Protein backbone atom coordinates (compact mmCIF):
# COMPACT_ATOMS: atom_id res chain seq x y z
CA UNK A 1 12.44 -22.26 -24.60
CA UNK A 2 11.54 -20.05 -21.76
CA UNK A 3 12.98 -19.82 -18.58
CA UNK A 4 13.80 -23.21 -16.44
CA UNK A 5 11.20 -21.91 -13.47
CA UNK A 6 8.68 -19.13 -12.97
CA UNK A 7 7.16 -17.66 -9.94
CA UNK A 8 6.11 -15.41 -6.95
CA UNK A 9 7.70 -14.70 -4.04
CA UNK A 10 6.18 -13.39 -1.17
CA UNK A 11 7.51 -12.06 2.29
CA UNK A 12 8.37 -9.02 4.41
CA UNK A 13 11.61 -7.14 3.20
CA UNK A 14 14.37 -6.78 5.78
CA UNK A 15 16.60 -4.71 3.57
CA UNK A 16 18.05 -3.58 0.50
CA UNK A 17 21.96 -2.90 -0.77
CA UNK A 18 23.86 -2.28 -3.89
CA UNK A 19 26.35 -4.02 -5.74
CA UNK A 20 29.66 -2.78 -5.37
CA UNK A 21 31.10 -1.58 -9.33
CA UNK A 22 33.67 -3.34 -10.30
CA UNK A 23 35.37 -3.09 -13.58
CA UNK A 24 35.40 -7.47 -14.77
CA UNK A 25 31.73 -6.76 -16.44
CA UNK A 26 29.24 -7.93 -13.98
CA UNK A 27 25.63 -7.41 -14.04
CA UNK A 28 25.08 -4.42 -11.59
CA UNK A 29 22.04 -5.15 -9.17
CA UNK A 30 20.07 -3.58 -6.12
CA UNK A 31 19.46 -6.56 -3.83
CA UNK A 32 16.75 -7.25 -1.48
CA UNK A 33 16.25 -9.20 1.18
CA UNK A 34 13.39 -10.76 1.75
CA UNK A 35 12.07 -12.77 4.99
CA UNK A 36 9.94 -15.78 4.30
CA UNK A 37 8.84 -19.07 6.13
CA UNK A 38 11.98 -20.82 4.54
CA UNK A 39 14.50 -17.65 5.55
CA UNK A 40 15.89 -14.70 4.08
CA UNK A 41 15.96 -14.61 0.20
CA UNK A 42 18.18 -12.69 -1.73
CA UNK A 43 16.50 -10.91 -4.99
CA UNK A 44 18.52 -9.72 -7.19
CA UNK A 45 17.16 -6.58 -9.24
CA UNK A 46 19.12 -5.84 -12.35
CA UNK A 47 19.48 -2.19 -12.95
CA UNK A 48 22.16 -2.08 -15.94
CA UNK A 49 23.82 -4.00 -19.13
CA UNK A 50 26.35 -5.93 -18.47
CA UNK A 51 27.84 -4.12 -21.89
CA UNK A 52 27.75 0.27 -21.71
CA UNK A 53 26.31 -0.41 -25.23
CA UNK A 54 23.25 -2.44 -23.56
CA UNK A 55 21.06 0.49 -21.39
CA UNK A 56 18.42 0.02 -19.09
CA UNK A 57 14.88 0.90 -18.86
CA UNK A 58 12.20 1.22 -15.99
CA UNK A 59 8.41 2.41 -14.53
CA UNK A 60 7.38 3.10 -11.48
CA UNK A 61 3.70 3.34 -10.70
CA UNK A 62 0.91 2.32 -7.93
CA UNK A 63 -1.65 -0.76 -8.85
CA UNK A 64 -4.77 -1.51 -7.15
CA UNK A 65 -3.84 -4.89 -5.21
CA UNK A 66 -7.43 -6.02 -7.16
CA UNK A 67 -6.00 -5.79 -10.65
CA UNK A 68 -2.90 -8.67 -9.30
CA UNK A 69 -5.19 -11.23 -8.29
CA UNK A 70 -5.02 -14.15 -7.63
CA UNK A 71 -1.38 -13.63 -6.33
CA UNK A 72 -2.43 -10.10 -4.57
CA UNK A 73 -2.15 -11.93 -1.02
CA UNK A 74 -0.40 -15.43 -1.12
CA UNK A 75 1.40 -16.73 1.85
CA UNK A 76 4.32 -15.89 2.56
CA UNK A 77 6.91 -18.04 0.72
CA UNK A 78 7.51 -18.64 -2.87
CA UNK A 79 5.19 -19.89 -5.38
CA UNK A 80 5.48 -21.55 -8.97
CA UNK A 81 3.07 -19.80 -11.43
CA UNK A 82 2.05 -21.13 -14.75
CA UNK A 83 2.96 -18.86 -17.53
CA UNK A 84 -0.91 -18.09 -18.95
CA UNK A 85 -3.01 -14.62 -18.72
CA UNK A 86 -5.13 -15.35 -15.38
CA UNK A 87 -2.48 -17.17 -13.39
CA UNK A 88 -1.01 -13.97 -11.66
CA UNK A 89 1.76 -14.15 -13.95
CA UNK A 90 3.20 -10.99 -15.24
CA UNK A 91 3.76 -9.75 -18.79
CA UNK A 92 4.93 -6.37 -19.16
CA UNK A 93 3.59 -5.79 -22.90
CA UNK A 94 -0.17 -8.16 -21.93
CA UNK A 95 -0.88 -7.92 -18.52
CA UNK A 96 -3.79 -4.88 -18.69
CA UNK A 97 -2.08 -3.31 -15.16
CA UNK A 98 0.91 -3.14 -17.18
CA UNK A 99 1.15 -2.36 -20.26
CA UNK A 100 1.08 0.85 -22.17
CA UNK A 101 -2.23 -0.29 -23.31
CA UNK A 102 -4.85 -2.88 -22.71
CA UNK A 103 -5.39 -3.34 -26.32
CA UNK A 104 -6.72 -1.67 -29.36
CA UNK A 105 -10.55 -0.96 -29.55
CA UNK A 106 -10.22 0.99 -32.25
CA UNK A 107 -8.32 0.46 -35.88
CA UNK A 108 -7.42 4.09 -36.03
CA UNK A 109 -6.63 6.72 -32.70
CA UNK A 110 -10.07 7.30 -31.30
CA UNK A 111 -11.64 11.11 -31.15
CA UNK A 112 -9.82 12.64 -28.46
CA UNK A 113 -12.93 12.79 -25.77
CA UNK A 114 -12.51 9.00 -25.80
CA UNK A 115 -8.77 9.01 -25.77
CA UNK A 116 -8.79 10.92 -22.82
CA UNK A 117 -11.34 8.92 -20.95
CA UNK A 118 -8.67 5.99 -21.82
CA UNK A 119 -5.81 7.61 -20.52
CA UNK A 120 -7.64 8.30 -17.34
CA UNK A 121 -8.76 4.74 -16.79
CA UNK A 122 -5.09 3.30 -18.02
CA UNK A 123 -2.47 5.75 -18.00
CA UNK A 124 0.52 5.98 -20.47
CA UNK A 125 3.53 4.72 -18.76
CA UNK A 126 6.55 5.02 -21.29
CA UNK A 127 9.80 3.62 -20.13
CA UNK A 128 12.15 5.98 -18.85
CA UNK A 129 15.73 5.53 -19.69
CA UNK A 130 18.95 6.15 -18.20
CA UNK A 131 22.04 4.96 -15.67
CA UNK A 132 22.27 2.31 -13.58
CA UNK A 133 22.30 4.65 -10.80
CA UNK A 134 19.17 6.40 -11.52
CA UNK A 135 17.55 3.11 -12.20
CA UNK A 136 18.65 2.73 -8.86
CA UNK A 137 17.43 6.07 -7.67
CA UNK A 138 13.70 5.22 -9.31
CA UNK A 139 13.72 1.41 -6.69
CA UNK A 140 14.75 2.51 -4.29
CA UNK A 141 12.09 4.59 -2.63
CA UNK A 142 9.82 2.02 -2.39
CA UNK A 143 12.16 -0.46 -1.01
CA UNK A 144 11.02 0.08 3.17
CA UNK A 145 11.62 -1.57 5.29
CA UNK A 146 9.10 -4.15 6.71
CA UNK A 147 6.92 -3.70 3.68
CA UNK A 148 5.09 -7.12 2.61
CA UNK A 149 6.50 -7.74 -0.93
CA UNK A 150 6.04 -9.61 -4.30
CA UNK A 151 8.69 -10.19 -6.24
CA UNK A 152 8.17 -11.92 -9.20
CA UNK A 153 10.64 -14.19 -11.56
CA UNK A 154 13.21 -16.67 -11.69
CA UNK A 155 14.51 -19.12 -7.87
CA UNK A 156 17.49 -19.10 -7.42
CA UNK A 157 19.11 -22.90 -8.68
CA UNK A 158 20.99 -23.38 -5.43
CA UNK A 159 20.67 -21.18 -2.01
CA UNK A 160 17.20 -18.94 -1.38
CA UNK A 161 17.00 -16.30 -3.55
CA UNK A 162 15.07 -15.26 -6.80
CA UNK A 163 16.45 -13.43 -10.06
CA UNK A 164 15.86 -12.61 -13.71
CA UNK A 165 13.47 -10.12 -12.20
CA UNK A 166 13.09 -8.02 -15.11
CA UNK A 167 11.63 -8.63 -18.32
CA UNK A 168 12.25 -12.22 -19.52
CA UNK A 169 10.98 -11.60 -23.66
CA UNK A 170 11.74 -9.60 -26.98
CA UNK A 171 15.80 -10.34 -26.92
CA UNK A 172 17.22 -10.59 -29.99
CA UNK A 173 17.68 -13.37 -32.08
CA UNK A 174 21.29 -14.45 -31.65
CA UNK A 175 21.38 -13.39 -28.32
CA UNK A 176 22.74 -15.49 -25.65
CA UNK A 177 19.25 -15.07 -23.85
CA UNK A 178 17.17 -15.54 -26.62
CA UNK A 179 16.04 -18.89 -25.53
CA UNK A 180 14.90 -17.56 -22.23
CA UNK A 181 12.08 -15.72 -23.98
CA UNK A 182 8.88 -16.28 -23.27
CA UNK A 183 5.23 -14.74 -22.59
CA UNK A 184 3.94 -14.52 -19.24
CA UNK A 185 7.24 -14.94 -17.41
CA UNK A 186 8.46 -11.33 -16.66
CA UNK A 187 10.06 -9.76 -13.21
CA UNK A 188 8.77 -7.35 -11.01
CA UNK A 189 9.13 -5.88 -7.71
CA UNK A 190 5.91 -4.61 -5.68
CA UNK A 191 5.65 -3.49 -2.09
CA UNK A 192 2.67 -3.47 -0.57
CA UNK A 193 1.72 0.47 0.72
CA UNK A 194 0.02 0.72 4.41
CA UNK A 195 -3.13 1.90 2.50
CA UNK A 196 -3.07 -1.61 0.63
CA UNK A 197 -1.57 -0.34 -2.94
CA UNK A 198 1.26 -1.39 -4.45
CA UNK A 199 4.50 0.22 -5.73
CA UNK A 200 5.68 -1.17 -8.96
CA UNK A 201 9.22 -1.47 -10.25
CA UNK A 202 9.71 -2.93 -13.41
CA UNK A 203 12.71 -3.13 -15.87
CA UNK A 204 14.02 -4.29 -19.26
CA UNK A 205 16.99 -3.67 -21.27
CA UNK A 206 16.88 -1.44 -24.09
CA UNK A 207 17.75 -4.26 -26.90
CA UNK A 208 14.39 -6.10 -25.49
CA UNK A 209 11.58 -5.29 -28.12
CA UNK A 210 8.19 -3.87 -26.88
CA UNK A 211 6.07 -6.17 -29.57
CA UNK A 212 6.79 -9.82 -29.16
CA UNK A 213 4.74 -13.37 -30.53
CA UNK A 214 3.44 -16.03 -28.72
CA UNK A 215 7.01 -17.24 -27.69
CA UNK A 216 7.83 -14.04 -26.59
CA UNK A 217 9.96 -13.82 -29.67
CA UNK A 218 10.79 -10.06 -31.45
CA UNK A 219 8.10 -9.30 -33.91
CA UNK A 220 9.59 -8.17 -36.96
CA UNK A 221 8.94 -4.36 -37.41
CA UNK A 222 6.53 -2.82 -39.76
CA UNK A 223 6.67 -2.43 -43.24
CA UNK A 224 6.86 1.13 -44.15
C-alpha cells in the first residue's frame, strides 16, 4: 500500500531552520518554509535515521526545468499527482532526470566511445553518504531565500505542511514502512535558479534498496 497522498508543492521559500538534537530518538530534519496562496507550509526534509544504525544518503545536481514537465511551472499551491511515469511524479530509480541511468540499451557495458557519450548526456550520480549534518551541509546551499520551489511528497494530515520528502520505496520487508512503498511517489526538493535551472536535493536511507518491483517492493538480489 503506498503512501495515503502524493503530490507537488509549489511556492516561494521564506526560510529554512534545523531541528534542534535531542537525545528521545526523533527524526532529525532541515525545515523549510514555504509561502503559498493557502500560507506558509512547513516541509520537513529528513536528513538522518531515526536509529545511528540507519544512515542517510543524498545528490545534489542541476536539471533542465524541461526534463520536470508537466509540473516544471504549476501555480503556486499544492497539487495531488498520480503516481504513473508522465504525471510529474518523481521516482528516484525511473524517472530518466534521476536516476543513475535511463535504462539499459545494451545487455553487456557498451565500447567505451559510447559509454562516454552516455555519461555526457546522463551523468553518474552515486549517492553520497554520511552525517546528518553534512546531509545538511549538501541542502542547504540551495535553500535561498525567495527562490520559487518544488517540493515534492507527502501533505501534511492536519496543519499546512508537506513531508516524507525523501524516497518513499525499497524498505525492507518487515519494516514498519514497508507498506508505504510504492513507485512513482518519492520526495524531492528543487529551487528554481535565476537562470531557470533547478537545484536538486534528494535523499534515502541507506536500508532503502536501489532495485525495486512494480510496488516499489525490494527486488531480491542476484544470484551469484
Amino acid at each position: 500500500m503506498p503512501l495515503d497522498t502524493y503530490g507537488v508543492l509549489a511556492g516561494t521559500l521564506h526560510r529554512h531552520f534545523r531541528d534542534q538534537p535531542d537525545s528521545t530518538g526523533r527524526w532529525f530534519h532541515v525545515n523549510l518554509e514555504v509561502d503559498a496562496p493557502a500560507g506558509r507550509y512547513r516541509c520537513a526534509v529528513d536528513v538522518d535515521g531515526k536509529h545511528a544504525a540507519i544512515g542517510v544518503q543524498w545528490k545534489v545536481f542541476t536539471l533542465h526545468a524541461s526534463v520536470l514537465d508537466p509540473v516544471a511551472s504549476p501555480s503556486p499551491g499544492y497539487h495531488d499527482l498520480a503516481r504513473v511515469s508522465g504525471s510529474g511524479a518523481i521516482d528516484h530509480l525511473r524517472h530518466p532526470a534521476l536516476a543513475d541511468r535511463p535504462g539499459c540499451l545494451f545487455v553487456r557495458r557498451p565500447p567505451a566511445w559510447i559509454q562516454r557519450i552516455l555519461d555526457r548526456l546522463n551523468p553518474p550520480r552515486p549517492w553520497v553518504s554520511g552525517s546528518h549534518l553534512e546531509a545538511s551541509q549538501a541542502l542547504e546551499p540551495i535553500l535561498v531565500p525567495g527562490r520559487p520551489v518544488l517540493i515534492f511528497g507527502e501533505p501534511f494530515d492536519e496543519g499546512l505542511g508537506m513531508h516524507n520528502i525523501h524516497q518513499n520505496q525499497g524498505d525492507p520487508y518487515g519494516s514498519q514502512w514497508w507498506p508505504d512503498n510504492g513507485t512513482w511517489q518519492d520526495g524531492a526538493t528543487l529551487t528554481r535558479r535565476e537562470d531557470g535551472l533547478f537545484d536538486v536535493f534528494v535523499s534515502k536511507f541507506s536500508t532503502q534498496a536501489d532495485a525495486t518491483d512494480s510496488d516499489g517492493h525490494p527486488l531480491p538480489p542476484d544470484p551469484l
